[in-house]
XYZ file of C-alpha atoms in Angstrom:
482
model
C 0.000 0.000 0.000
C 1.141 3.373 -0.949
C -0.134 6.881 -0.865
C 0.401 9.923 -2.793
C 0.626 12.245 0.120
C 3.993 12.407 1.472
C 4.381 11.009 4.927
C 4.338 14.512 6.610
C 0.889 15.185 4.843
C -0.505 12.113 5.955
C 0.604 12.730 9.328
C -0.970 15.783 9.673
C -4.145 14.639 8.285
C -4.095 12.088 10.983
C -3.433 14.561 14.131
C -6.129 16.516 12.258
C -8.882 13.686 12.702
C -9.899 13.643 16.250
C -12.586 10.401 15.669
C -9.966 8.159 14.555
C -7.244 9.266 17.329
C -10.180 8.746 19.754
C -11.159 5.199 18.263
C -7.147 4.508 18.253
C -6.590 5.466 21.415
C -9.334 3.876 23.235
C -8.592 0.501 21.545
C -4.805 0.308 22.280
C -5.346 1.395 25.626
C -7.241 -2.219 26.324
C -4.832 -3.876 24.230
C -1.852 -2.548 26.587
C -4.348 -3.259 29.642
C -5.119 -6.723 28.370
C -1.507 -7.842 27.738
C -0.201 -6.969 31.072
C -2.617 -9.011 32.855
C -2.113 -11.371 30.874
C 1.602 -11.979 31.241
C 0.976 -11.410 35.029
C -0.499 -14.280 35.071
C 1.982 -16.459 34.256
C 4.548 -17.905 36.644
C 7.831 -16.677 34.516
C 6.837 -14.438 31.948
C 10.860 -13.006 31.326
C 12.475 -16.124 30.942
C 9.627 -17.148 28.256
C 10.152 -14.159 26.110
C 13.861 -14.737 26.737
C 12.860 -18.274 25.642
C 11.136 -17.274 22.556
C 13.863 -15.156 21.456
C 16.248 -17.903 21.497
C 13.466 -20.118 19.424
C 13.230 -17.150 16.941
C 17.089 -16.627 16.504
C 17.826 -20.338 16.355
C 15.172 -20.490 13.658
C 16.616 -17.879 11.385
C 20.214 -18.752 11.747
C 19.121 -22.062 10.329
C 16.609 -20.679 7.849
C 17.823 -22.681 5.111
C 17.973 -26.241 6.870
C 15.201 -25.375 8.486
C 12.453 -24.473 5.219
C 14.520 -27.737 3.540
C 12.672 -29.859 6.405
C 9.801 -27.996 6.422
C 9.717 -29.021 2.474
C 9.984 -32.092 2.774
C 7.400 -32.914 5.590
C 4.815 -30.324 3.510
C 5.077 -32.873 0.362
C 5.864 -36.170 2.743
C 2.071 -35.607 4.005
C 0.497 -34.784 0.509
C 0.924 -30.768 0.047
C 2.640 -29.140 -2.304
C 5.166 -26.259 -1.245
C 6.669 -23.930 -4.110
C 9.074 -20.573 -3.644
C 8.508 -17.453 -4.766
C 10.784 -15.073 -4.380
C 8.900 -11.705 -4.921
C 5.087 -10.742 -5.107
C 4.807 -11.020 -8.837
C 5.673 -14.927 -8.290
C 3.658 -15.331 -5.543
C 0.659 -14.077 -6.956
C 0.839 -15.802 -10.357
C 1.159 -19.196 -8.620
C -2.267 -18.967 -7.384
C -4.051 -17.135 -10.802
C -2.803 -20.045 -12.572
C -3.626 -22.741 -10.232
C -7.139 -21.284 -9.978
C -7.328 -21.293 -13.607
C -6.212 -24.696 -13.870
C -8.986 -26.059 -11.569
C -11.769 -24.312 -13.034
C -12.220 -22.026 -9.736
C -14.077 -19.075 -10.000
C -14.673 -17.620 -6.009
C -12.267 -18.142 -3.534
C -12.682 -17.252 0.299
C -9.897 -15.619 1.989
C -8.934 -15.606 5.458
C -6.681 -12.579 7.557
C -3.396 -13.048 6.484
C -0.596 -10.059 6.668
C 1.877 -11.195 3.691
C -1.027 -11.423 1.032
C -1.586 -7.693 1.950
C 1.867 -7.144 1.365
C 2.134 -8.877 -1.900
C -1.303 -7.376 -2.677
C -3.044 -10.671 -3.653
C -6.519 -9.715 -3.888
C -5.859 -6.860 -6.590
C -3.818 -9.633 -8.664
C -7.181 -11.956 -8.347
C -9.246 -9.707 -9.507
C -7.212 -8.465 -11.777
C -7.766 -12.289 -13.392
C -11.610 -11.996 -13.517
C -11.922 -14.071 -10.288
C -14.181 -12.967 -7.257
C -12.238 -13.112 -4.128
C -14.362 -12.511 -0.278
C -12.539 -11.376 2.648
C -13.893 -13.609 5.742
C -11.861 -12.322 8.630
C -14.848 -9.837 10.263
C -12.414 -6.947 10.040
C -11.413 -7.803 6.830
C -14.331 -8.203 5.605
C -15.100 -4.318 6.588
C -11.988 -3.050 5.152
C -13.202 -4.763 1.598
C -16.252 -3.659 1.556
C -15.234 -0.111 2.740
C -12.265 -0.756 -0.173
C -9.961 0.655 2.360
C -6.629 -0.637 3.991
C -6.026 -2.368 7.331
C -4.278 0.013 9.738
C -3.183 -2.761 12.326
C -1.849 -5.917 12.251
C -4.156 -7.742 14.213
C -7.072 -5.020 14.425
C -7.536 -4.566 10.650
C -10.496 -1.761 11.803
C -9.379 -0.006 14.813
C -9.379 3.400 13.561
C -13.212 2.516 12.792
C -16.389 3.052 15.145
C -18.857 0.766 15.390
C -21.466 3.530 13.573
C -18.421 3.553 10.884
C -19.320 -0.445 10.435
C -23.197 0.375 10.623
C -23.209 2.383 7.761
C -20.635 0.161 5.556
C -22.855 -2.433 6.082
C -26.627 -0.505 5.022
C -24.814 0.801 2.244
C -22.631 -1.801 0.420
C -24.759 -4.868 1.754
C -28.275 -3.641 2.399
C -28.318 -4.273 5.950
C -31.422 -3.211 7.686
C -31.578 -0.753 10.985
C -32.758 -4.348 12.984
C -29.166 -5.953 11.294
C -26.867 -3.107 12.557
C -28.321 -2.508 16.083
C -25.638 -3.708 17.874
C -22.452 -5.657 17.654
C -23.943 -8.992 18.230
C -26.556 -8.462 15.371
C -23.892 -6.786 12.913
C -21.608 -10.044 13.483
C -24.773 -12.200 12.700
C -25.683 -10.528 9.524
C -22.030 -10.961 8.597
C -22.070 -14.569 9.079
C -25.258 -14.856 6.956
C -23.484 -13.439 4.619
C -20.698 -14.905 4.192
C -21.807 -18.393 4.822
C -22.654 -19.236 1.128
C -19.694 -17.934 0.116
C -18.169 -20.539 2.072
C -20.056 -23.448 0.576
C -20.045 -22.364 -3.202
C -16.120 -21.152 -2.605
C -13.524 -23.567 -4.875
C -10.495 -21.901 -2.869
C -9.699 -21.292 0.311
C -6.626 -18.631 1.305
C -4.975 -18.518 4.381
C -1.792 -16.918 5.906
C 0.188 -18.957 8.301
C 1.109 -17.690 11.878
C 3.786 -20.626 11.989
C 5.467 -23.717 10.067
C 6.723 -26.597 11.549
C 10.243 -27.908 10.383
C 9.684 -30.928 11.519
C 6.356 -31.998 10.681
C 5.188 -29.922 7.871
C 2.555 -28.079 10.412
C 0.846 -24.985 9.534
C -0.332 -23.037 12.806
C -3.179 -20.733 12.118
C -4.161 -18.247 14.901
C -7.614 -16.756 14.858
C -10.391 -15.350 16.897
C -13.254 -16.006 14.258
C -14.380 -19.821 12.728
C -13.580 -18.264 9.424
C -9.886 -19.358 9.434
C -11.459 -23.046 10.017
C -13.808 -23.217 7.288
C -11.290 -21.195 5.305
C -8.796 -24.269 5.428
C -11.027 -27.407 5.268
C -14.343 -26.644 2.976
C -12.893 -25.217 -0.200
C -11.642 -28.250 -2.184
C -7.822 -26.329 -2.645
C -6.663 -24.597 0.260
C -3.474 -22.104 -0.547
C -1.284 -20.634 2.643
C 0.654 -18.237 2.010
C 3.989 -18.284 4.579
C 6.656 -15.822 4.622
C 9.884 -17.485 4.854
C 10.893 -16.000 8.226
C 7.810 -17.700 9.768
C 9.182 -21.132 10.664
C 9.690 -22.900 14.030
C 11.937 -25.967 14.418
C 9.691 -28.016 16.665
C 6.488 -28.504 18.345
C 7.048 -27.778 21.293
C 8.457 -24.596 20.537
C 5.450 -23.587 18.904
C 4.046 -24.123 22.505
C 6.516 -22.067 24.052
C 5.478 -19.293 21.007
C 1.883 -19.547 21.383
C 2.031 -18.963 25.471
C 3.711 -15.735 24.135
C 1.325 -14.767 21.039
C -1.955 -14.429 22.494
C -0.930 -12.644 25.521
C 0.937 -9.874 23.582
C -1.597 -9.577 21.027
C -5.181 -9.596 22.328
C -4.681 -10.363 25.867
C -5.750 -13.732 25.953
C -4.169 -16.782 27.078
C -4.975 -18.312 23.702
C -6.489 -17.179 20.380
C -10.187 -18.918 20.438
C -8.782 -21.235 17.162
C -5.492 -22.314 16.395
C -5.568 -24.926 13.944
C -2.540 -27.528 12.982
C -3.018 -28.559 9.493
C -0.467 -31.244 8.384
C -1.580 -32.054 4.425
C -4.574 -32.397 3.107
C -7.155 -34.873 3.078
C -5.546 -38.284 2.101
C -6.292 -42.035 1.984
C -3.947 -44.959 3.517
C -1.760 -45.568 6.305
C -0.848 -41.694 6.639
C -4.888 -41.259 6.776
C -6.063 -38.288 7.128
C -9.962 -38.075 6.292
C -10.616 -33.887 6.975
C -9.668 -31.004 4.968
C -8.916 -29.994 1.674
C -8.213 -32.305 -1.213
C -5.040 -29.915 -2.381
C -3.017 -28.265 -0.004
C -0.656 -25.799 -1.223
C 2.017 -23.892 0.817
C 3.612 -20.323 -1.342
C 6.888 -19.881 0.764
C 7.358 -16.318 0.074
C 10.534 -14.093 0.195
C 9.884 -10.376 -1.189
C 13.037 -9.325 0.304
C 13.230 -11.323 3.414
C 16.343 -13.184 2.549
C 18.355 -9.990 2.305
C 17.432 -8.800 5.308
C 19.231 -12.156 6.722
C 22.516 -11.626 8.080
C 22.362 -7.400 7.792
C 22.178 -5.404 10.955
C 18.268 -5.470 10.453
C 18.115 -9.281 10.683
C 16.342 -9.225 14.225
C 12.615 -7.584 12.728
C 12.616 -11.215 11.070
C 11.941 -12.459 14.956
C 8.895 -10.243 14.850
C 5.121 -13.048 15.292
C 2.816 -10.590 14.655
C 1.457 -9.830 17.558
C 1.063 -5.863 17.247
C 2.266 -5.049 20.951
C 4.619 -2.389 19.815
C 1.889 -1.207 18.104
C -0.433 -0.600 20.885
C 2.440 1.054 22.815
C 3.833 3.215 20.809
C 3.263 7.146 21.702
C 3.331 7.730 17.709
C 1.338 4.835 16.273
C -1.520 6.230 18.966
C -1.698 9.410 18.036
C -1.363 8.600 13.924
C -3.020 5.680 13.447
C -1.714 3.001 10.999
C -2.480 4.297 7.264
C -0.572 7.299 8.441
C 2.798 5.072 7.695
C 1.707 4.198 3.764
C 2.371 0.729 4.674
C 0.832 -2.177 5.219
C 3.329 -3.013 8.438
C 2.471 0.228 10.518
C 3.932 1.455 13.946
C 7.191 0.352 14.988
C 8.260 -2.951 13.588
C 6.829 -1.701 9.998
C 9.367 1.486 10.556
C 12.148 -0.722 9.859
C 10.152 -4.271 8.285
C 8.670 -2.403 5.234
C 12.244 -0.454 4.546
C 14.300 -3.327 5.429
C 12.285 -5.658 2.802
C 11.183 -2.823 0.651
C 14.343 -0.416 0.282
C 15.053 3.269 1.809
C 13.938 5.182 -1.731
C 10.472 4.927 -1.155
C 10.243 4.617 2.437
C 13.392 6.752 4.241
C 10.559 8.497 6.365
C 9.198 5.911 8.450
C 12.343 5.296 10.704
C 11.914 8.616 11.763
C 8.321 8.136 13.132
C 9.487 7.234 16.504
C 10.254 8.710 19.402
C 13.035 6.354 20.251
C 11.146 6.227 24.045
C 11.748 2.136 23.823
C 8.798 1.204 24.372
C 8.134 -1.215 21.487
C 11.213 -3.312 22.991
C 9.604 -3.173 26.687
C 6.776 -4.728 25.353
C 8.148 -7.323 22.195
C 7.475 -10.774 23.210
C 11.022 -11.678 22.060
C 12.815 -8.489 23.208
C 13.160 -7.286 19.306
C 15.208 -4.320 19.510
C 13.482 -1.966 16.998
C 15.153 1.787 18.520
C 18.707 0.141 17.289
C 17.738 -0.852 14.016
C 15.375 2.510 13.612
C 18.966 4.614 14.065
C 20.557 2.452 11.854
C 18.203 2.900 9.010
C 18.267 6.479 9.604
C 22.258 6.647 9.628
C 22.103 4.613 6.109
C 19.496 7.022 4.505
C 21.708 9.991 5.508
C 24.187 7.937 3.929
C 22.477 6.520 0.836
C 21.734 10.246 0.310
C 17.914 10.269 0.946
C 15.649 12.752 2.598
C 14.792 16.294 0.622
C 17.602 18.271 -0.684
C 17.505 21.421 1.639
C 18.047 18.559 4.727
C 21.272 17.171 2.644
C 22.527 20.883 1.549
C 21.758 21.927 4.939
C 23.563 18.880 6.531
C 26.415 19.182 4.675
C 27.196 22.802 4.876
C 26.892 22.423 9.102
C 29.794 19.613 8.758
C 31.716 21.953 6.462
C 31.528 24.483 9.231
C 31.566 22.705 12.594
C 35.034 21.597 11.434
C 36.528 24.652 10.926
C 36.738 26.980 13.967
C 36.986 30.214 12.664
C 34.438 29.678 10.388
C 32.192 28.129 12.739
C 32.527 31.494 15.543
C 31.613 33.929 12.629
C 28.843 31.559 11.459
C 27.398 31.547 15.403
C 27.677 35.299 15.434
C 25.883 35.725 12.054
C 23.225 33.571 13.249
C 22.659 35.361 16.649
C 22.160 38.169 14.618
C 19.894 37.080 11.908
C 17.440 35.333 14.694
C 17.310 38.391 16.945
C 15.625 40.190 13.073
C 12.986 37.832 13.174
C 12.620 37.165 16.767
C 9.808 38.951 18.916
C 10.154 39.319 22.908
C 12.912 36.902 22.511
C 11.130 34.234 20.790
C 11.153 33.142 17.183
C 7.865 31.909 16.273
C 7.829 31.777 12.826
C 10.680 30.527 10.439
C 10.696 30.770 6.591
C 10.546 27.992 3.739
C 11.177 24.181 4.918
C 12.347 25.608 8.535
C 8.883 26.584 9.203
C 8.183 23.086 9.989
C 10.211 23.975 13.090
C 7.927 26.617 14.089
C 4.734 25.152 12.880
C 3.822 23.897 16.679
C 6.236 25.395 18.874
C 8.337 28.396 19.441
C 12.398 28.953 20.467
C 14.320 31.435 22.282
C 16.338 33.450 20.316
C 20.061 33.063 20.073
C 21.663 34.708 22.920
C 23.749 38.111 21.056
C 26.847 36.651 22.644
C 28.362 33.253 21.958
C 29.555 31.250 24.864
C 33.054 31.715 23.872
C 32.450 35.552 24.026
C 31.133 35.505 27.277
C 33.518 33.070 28.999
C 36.625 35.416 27.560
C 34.650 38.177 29.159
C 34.083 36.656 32.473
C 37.703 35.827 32.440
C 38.629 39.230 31.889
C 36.610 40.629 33.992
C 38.324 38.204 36.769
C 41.998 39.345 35.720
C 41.953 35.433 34.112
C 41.588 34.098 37.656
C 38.844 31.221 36.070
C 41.230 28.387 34.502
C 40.258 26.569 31.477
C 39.946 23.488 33.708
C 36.675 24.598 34.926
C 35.270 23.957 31.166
């Protein structure tokens, strides 16, 4: 997802709309309420997040051996698994294996990556008819708008917001959007024949299994369920980083998930799918008859061994989110991106380059509060300076920052230079400064002044004044005291 605005314009756009910072804020404030009595509850909460990081590292620095297994198991029990290495392959694989099987509608659960690869523009794109089942997602399609968290897809929407969707893209009545439990219910009518007439099903995947060829799908709503075992072909889409080595550390991961996320000891479903349906020994007589797994990449294998390396920990769970002072007051379309908040500030450059998206590392406050909260300690301030560092580097940012930039390092290295530059400024603020405080700056530096104010430079330097004072004390100060 991309906008035309520039980030700054969509920021201020945001600030500007008081409903959705209200929405925002009241949601995220449960979420952070939710997740710390949740991990109160448990005996050793620390050493399981220190526990899950050492799952999520061992994982990636065996990424390769690891998505070999997974491989294997995947077409040992039936599936099929296939690579792509950007969105244009990922995408295709499914438009031609719809084609293929003659399927015209395919249901789609929540899944993050096929936002990122922008599936369901490619599907329809191929004359196919594609529903969103997730509740929220369901929302955002009919509302043709974006999800602005990773688990919440709707959180910057009321429920009158939904009310309104609903009577005017479905026909829902008054009596169908009276209340939350009827507005669910007329969603579920809805999209129950869509279900049974569906000849695809979608899916993300929240984990794989190395070493059984286990898909772990976390949700909250049946849809993921049906999703995955009434369409005859069932497609998950997995990005690479998303494997575990064993089951049992997907137990240690899932004691972690929940609780960051939503609050809740566990998500209401999480499904293990190994294969589809199949006949002898290996029975299996549920599910799909195909299973297909699209192991996608988009950039995530040259993030691997680069100082940004760690956001591949990241599960999903949207606790840095929820507690960061920015994403709360901005809101997640603000970013352009379908990663918002903090781990998309350095996920969607790290996968996507810094030409398009040198902004977001700079939408932080660097407070830390995304790594007080990351269920596997991911520490997103280091990486967010490092990004920043390499797009002053790589030369990004608008010109009057790099002209600007460049002529302060001429200076600051050259004494003289610098003292009659310090005096010339003192000068030129004290024109434009009233009582003492300059309020308004011209071109690109009125950013500076758009919401605050700053003394003036004082007339004197500091060196000026200190070689007074020591005159005026017959030199009696030594330089020592500096």
């Amino acid at each position: 997802m991309t906008s035309p605005l520039p980030f700054h314009r969509r920021v201020e756009q945001a600030l500007g709309n008081q409903q959705l910072r209200g929405a925002i804020g009241r949601a995220t404030a449960r979420k952070v309420e939710g997740r710390l009595a949740a991990l109160a509850g448990l005996a050793d909460a620390d050493r399981l997040r220190d526990e899950g990081r050492r799952i999520r590292a061992n994982a990636l620095g065996r990424l390769d051996e690891q998505l070999t297994r997974f491989v294997e198991q995947v077409e040992r029990h039936g599936g099929t698994a296939v690579w792509a290495p950007d969105a244009d392959h990922a995408v295709r694989y499914l438009v031609d294996l719809a084609r293929a099987r003659g399927v015209k509608s395919i249901v789609k659960s929540k899944s993050m990556v096929t936002e990122e690869i922008e599936l369901n523009r490619a599907i329809e794109a191929a004359g196919l008819r594609v529903v969103e089942t997730d509740l929220g997602e369901y929302v955002i399609q009919l509302d043709h708008d974006h999800p602005s968290h990773i688990v919440a897809p709707i959180i910057h929407k009321t429920r009158q917001d939904i009310a309104a969707t609903f009577k005017r893209e479905v026909g829902a009545t008054d009596a169908d959007v009276a209340d939350i439990p009827s507005m669910t219910a007329f969603a579920r009518r809805k999209l129950r024949q869509d279900f049974l007439t569906a000849g695809m099903g979608v899916s993300g995947v929240n984990f794989g299994i190395a070493e059984t060829g286990t898909l772990c799908i976390c949700t909250n709503e049946g849809n993921g369920r049906l999703t995955t075992t009434v369409p005859r072909i069932h497609v998950a889409f997995m990005g690479i980083e998303r494997i575990l080595p064993t089951l049992a550390d997907l137990g240690i991961m899932l004691q972690l998930l929940a609780r960051s996320s939503t609050g809740q000891k566990l998500t209401a479903y999480t499904n293990l799918l190994t294969g589809p349906r199949r006949p002898g020994l290996d029975a299996e007589s549920d599910g799909p008859d195909e299973l297909h797994v699209v192991l996608v990449d988009n950039g995530r294998s040259h993030v691997l061994g680069s100082e940004l390396a760690e956001i591949l920990y990241c599960i999903r769970c949207g606790a840095c989110l929820n507690a960061c002072p920015v994403y709360r007051q901005i809101g997640g379309h603000a970013y352009g991106s379908v990663y918002p908040g903090p781990v998309g500030a350095v996920f969607t450059p790290a996968i996507g380059g810094l030409a398009d998206w040198s902004d977001l590392p700079h939408a932080s406050s660097l407070c830390g509060a995304c790594r007080e909260v990351c269920p596997v300690r991911i520490d997103i301030p280091r990486m967010l300076l490092a990004l920043r560092a390499r797009a002053a580097t790589e030369g990004h940012g608008p010109w009057w920052a790099r002209v600007g930039l460049r002529a302060y390092r001429f200076t600051a290295v050259r004494p003289t230079l610098f003292r009659l530059a310090g005096r010339l400024t003192a000068r030129a603020t004290s024109l434009v400064a009233r009582d003492g405080r300059i309020s308004k700056l011209p071109g690109p530096l009125a950013g500076w002044t758009r919401y605050r104010e700053f003394p003036a430079m004082a007339p004197r330097t500091f060196q000026e004044q200190w070689k007074g004072r020591r005159q005026e004390s017959g030199s009696g100060i030594s330089s020592a005291g500096l």
